[in-house]
PDB file of C-alpha atoms in Angstrom:
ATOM      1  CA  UNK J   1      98.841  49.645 102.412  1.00 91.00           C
ATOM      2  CA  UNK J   2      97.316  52.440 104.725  1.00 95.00           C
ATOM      3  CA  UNK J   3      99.196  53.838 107.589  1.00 97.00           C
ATOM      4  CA  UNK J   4      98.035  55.531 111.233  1.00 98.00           C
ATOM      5  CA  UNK J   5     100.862  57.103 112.831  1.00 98.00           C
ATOM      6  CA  UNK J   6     100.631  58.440 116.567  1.00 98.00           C
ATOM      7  CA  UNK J   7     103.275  59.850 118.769  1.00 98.00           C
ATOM      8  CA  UNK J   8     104.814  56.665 121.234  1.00 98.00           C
ATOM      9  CA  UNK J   9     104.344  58.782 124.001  1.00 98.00           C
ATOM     10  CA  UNK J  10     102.120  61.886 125.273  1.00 98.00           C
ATOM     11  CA  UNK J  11     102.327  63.305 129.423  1.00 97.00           C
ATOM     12  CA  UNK J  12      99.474  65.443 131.368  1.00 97.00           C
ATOM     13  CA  UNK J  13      99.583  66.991 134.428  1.00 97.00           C
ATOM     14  CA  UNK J  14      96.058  65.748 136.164  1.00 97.00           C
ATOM     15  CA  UNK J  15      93.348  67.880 135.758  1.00 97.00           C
ATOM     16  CA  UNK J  16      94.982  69.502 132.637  1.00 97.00           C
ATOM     17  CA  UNK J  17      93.821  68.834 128.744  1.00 98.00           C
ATOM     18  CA  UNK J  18      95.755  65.854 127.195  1.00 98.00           C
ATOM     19  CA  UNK J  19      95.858  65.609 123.035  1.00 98.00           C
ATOM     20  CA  UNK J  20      96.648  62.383 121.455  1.00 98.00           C
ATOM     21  CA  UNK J  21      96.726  62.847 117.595  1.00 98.00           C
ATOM     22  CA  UNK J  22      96.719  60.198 114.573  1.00 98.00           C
ATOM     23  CA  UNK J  23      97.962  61.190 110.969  1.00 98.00           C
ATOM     24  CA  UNK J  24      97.294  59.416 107.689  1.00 98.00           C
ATOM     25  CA  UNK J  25      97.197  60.296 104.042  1.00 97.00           C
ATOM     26  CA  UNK J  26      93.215  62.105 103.660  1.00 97.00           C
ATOM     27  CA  UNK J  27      92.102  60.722 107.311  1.00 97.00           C
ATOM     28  CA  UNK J  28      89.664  63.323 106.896  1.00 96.00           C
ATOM     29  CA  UNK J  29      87.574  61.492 104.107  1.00 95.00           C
ATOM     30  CA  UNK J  30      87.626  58.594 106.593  1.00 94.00           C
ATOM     31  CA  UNK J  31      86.061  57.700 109.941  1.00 95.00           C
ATOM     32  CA  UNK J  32      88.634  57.492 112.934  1.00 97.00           C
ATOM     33  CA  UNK J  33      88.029  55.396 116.121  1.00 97.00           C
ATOM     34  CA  UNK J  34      89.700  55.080 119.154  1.00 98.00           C
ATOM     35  CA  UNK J  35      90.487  52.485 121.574  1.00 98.00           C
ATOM     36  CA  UNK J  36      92.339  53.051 125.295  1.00 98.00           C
ATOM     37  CA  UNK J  37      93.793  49.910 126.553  1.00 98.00           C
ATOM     38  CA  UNK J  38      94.845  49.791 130.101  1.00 97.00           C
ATOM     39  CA  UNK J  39      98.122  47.728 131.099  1.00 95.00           C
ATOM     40  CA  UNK J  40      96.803  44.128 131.352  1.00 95.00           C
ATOM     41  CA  UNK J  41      93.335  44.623 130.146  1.00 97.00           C
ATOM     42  CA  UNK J  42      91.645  44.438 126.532  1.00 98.00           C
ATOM     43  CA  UNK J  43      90.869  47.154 124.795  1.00 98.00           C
ATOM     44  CA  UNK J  44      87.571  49.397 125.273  1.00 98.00           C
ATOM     45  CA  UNK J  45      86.072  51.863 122.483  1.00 98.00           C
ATOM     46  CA  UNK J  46      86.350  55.099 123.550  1.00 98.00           C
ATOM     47  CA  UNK J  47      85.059  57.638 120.724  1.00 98.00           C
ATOM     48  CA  UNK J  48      83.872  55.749 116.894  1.00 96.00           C
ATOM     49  CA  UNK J  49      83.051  57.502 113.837  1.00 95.00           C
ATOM     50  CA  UNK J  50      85.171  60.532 114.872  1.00 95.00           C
ATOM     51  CA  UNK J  51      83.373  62.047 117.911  1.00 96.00           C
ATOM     52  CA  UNK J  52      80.714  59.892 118.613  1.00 96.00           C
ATOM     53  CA  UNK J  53      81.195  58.285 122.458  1.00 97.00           C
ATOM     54  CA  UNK J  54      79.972  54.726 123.328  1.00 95.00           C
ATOM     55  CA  UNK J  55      78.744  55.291 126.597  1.00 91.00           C
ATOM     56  CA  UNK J  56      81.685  56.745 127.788  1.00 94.00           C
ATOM     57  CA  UNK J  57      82.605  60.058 130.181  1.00 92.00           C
ATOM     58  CA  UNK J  58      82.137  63.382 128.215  1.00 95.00           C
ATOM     59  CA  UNK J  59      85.727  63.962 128.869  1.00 96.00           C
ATOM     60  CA  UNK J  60      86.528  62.114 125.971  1.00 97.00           C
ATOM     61  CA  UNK J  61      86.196  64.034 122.375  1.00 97.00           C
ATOM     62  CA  UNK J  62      87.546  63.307 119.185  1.00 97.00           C
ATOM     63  CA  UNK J  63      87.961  64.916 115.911  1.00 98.00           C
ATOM     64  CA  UNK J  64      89.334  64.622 112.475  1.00 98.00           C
ATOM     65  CA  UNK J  65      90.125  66.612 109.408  1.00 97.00           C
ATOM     66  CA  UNK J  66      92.409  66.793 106.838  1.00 97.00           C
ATOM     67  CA  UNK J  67      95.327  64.290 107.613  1.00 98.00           C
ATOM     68  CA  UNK J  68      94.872  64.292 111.293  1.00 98.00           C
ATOM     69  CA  UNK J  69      92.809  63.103 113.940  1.00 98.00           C
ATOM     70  CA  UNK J  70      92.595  63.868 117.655  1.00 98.00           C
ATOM     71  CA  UNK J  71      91.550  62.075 120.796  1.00 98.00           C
ATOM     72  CA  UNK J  72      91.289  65.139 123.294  1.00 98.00           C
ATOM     73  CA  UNK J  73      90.936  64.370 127.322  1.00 98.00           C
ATOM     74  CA  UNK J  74      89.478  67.432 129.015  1.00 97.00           C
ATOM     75  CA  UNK J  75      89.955  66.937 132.603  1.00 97.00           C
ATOM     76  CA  UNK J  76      92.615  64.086 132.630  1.00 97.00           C
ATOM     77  CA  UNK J  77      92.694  61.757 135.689  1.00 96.00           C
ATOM     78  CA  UNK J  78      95.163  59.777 136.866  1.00 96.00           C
ATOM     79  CA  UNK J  79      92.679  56.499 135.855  1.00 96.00           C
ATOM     80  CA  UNK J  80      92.874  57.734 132.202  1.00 97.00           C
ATOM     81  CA  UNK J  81      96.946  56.622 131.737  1.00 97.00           C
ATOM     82  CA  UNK J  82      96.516  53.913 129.502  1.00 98.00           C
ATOM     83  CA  UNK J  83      97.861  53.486 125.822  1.00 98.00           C
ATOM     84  CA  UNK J  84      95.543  54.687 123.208  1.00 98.00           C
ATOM     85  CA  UNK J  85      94.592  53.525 119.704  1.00 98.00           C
ATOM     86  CA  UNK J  86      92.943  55.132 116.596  1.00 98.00           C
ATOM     87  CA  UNK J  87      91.672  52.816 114.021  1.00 98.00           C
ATOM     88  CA  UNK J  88      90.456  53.099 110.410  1.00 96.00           C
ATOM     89  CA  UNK J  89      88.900  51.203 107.589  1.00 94.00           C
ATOM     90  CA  UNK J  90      90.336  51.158 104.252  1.00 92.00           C
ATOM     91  CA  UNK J  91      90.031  49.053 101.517  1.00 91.00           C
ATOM     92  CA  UNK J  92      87.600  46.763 103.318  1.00 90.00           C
ATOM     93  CA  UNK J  93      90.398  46.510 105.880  1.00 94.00           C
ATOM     94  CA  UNK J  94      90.941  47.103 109.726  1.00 96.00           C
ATOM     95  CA  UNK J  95      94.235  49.380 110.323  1.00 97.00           C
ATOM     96  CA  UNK J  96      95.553  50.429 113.901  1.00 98.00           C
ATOM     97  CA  UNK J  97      98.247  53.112 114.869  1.00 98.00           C
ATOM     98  CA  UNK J  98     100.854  52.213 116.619  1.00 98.00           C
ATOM     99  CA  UNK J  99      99.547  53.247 119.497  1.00 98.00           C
ATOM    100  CA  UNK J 100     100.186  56.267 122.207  1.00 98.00           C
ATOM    101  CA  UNK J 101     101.648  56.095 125.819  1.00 98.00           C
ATOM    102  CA  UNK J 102      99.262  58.386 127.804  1.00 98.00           C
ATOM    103  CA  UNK J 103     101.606  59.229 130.783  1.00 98.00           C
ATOM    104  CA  UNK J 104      99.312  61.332 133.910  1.00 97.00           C
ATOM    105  CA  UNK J 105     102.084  63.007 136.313  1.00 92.00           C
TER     106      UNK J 105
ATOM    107  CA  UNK U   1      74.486  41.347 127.576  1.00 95.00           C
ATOM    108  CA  UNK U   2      77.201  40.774 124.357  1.00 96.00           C
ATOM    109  CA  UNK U   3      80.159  38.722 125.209  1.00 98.00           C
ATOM    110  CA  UNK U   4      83.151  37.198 123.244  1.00 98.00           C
ATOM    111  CA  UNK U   5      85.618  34.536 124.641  1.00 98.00           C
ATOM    112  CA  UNK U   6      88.699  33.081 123.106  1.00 98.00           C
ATOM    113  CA  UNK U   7      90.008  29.222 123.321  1.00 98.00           C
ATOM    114  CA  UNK U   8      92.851  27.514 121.725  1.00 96.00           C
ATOM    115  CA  UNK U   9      96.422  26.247 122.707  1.00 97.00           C
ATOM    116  CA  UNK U  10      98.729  28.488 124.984  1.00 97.00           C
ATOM    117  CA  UNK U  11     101.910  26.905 123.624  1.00 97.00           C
ATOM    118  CA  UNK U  12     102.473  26.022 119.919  1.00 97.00           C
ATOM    119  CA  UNK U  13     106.136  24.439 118.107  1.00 97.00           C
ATOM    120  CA  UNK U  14     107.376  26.130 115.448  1.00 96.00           C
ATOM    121  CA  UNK U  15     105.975  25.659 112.003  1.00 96.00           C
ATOM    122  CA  UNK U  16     102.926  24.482 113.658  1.00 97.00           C
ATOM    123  CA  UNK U  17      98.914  25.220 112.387  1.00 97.00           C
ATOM    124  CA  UNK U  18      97.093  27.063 115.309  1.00 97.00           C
ATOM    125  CA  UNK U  19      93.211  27.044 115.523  1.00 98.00           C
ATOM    126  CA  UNK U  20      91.683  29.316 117.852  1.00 98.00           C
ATOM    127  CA  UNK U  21      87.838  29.389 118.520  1.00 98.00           C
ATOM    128  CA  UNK U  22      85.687  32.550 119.681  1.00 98.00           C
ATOM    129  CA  UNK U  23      82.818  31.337 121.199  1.00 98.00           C
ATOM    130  CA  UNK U  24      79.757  34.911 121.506  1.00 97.00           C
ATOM    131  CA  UNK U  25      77.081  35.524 123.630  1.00 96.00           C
ATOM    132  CA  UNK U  26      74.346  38.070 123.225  1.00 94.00           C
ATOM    133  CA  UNK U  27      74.172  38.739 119.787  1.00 93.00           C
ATOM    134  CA  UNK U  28      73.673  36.454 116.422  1.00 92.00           C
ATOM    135  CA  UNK U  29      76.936  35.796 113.916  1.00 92.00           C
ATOM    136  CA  UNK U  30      74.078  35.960 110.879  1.00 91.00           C
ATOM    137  CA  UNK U  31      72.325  39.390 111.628  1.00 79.00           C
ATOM    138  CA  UNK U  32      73.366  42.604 111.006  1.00 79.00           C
ATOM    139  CA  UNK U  33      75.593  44.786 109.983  1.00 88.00           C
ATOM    140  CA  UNK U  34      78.425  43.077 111.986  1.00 91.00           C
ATOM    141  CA  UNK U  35      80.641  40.246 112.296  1.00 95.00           C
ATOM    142  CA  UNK U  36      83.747  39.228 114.397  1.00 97.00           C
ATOM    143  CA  UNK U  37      88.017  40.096 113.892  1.00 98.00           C
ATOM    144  CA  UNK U  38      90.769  38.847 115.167  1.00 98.00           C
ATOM    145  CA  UNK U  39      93.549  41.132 116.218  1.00 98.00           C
ATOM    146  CA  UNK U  40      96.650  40.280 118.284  1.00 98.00           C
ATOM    147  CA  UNK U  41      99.082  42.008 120.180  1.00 98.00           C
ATOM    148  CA  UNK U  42     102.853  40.695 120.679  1.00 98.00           C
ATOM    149  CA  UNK U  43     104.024  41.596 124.509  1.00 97.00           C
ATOM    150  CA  UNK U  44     104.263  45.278 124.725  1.00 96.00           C
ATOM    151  CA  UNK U  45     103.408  46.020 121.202  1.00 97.00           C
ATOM    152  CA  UNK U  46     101.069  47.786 119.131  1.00 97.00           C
ATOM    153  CA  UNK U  47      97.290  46.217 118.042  1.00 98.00           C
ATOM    154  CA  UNK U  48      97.632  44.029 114.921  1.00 98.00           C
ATOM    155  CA  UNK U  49      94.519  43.325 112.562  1.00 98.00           C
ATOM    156  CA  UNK U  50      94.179  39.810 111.455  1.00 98.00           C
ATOM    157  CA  UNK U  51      91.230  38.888 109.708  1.00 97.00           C
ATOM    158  CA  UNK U  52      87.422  39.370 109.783  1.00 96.00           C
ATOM    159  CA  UNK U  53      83.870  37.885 108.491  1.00 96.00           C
ATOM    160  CA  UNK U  54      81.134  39.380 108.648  1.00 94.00           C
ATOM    161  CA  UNK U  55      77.096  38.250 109.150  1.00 93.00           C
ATOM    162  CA  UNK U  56      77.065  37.845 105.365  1.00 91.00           C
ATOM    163  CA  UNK U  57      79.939  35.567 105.233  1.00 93.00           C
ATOM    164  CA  UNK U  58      82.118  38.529 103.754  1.00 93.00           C
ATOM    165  CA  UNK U  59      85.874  37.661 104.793  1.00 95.00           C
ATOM    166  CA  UNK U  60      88.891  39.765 105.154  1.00 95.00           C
ATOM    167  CA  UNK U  61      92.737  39.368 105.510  1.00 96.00           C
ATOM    168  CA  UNK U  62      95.924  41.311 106.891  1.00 96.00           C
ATOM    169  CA  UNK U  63      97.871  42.213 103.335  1.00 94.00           C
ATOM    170  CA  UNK U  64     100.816  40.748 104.937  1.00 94.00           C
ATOM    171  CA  UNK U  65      99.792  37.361 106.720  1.00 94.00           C
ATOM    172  CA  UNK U  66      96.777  36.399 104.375  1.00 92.00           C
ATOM    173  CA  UNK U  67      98.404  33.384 102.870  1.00 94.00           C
ATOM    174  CA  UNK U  68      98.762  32.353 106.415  1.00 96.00           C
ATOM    175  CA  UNK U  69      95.558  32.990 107.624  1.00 97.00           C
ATOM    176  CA  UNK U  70      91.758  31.211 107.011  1.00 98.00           C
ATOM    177  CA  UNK U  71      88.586  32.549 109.080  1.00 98.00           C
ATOM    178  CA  UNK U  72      85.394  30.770 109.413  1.00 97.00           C
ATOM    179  CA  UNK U  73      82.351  30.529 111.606  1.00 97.00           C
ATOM    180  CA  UNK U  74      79.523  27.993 112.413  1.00 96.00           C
ATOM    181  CA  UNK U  75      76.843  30.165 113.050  1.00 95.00           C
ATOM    182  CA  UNK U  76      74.482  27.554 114.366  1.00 94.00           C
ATOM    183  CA  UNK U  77      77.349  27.382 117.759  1.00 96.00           C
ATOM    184  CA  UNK U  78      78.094  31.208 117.752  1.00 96.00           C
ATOM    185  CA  UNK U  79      81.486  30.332 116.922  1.00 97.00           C
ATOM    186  CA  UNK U  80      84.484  32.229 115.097  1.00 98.00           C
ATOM    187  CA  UNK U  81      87.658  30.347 114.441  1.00 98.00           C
ATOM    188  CA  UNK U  82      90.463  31.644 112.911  1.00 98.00           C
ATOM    189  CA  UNK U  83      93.535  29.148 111.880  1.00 98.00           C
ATOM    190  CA  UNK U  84      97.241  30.169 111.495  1.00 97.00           C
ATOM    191  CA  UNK U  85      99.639  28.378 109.730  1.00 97.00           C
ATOM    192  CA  UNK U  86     103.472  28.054 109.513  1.00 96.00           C
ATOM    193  CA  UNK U  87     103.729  29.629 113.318  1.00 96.00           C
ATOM    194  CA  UNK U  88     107.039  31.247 113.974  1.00 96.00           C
ATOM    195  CA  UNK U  89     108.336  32.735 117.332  1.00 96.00           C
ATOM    196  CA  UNK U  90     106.977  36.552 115.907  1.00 97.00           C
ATOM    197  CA  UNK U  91     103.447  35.129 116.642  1.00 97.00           C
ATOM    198  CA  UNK U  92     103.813  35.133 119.830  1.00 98.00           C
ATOM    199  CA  UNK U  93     101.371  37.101 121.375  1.00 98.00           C
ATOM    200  CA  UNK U  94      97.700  37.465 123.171  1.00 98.00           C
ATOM    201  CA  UNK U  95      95.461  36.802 120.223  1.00 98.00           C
ATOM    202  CA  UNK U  96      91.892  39.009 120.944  1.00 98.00           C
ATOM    203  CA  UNK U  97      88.519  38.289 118.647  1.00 98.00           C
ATOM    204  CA  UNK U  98      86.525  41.641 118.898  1.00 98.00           C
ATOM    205  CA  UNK U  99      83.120  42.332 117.296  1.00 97.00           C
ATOM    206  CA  UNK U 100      82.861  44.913 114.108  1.00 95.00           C
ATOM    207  CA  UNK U 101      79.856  46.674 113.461  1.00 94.00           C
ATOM    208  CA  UNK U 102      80.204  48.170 109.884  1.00 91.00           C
ATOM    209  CA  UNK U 103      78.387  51.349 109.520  1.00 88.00           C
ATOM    210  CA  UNK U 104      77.796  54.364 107.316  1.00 81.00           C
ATOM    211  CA  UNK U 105      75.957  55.316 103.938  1.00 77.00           C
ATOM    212  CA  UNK U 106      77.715  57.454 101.751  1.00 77.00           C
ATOM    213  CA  UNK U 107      80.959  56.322 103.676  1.00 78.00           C
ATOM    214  CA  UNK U 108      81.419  52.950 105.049  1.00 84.00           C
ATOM    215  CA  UNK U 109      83.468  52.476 108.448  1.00 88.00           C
ATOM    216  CA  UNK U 110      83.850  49.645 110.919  1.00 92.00           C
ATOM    217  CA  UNK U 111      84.597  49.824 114.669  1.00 96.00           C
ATOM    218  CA  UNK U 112      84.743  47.303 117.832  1.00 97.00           C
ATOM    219  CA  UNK U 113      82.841  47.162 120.355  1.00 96.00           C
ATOM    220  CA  UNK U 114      83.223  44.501 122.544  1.00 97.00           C
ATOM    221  CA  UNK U 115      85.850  42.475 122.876  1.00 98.00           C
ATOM    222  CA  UNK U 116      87.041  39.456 124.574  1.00 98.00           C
ATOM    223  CA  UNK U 117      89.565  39.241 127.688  1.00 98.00           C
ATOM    224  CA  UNK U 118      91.923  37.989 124.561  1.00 98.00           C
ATOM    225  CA  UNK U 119      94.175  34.612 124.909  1.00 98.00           C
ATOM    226  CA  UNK U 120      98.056  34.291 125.252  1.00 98.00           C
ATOM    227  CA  UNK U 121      99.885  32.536 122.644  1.00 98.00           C
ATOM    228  CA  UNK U 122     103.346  31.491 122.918  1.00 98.00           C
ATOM    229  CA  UNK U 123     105.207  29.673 119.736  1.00 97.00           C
ATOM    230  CA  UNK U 124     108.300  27.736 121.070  1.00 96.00           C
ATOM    231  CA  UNK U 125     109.934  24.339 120.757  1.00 94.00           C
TER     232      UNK U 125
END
């Protein structure tokens, strides 16, 4: 079956550009999303269909090519340290990564 | 205004059958290019896709808990309930149903939207 993997753990210094990336065989010819869960809450969409943002601050941009995809956080804040998520469809099924540790010292 | 909320038991006995039941709000389970998942998430672990169905009735399962798994809906209460069979102590977890909106032309995708405030399983004797 298909696999996402992210790094377990990414730090930022506020203010400073945070990158959160997401590998899988071809995730290029695919559609990435991305989902930041803060500690006790449900998840919230933050980018879908690669770079496209739900509503959400322009802070948050994503991208994807070849066999990687990236969440990018211009500006971190200290409200952004949450895990993070990408998400894909194959094979008419849902996979997740294993999620990333966004740490803002 | 779209919301989702899960129900079911908060403690379960090994080898038990778990129902849960997603009750939605602010959208219709038979229009559209969407549907509703479940997708749980063991304390301090990763995200785990269960199952979906979509408007059309199309249904889908984790590869490696389908034979465990059965999702259904009654459209006419805006409900989604997913049943789990054979429960173990692994399942514990909070169990989340999310709605997917499947989109794209040339390539298809799904993504979630909403979801509900999820609800805490725990599988002990």
């Amino acid at each position: 079956s298909y696999q996402l993997t992210q790094p377990p753990s990414v730090s930022v210094s506020p203010g400073q550009t945070a990158s959160i990336s997401c590998s899988g065989d071809k995730l290029g010819d695919k559609f990435v999303s991305w989902y930041q869960q803060r500690p006790g809450q449900s998840p919230v969409l933050v980018i879908y269909q690669d770079n496209k943002r739900p509503g959400i601050p322009e802070r948050f941009s994503g991208s994807n090519s070849g066999n990687t995809a990236t969440l990018t956080i211009s500006g971190t804040q200290a409200m952004d340290e949450a895990a993070y998520y990408c998400q894909a469809w194959d094979s008419s099924k849902v996979v997740f990564g294993g999620g990333t540790k966004l740490t803002v010292l | 205004q779209v919301t989702l909320k899960e129900s079911g038991p908060v403690l379960v006995k090994p080898t038990e059958t778990l129902t849960l039941t997603c009750t939605v709000s602010g959208f219709s389970l038979s229009n559209g290019r969407m549907g509703v998942s479940w997708i749980r998430q063991p304390p301090g672990k990763a995200l785990e896709w269960l199952a979906h169905i979509f408007s059309n009735d199309e249904k889908s399962y984790s590869t490696s808990l389908w034979s465990s798994l059965s999702i259904s809906k009654d459209t006419s209460k805006s409900q989604v309930f997913l049943t789990m069979t054979n429960l173990g102590p692994v399942d514990t977890a909070t169990y989340y149903c999310a709605r997917i909106v499947e989109t794209g032309s040339a390539v298809l995708t799904t993504y979630f939207d909403y979801w509900g405030q999820g609800t805490p399983v725990t599988v002990s004797s």
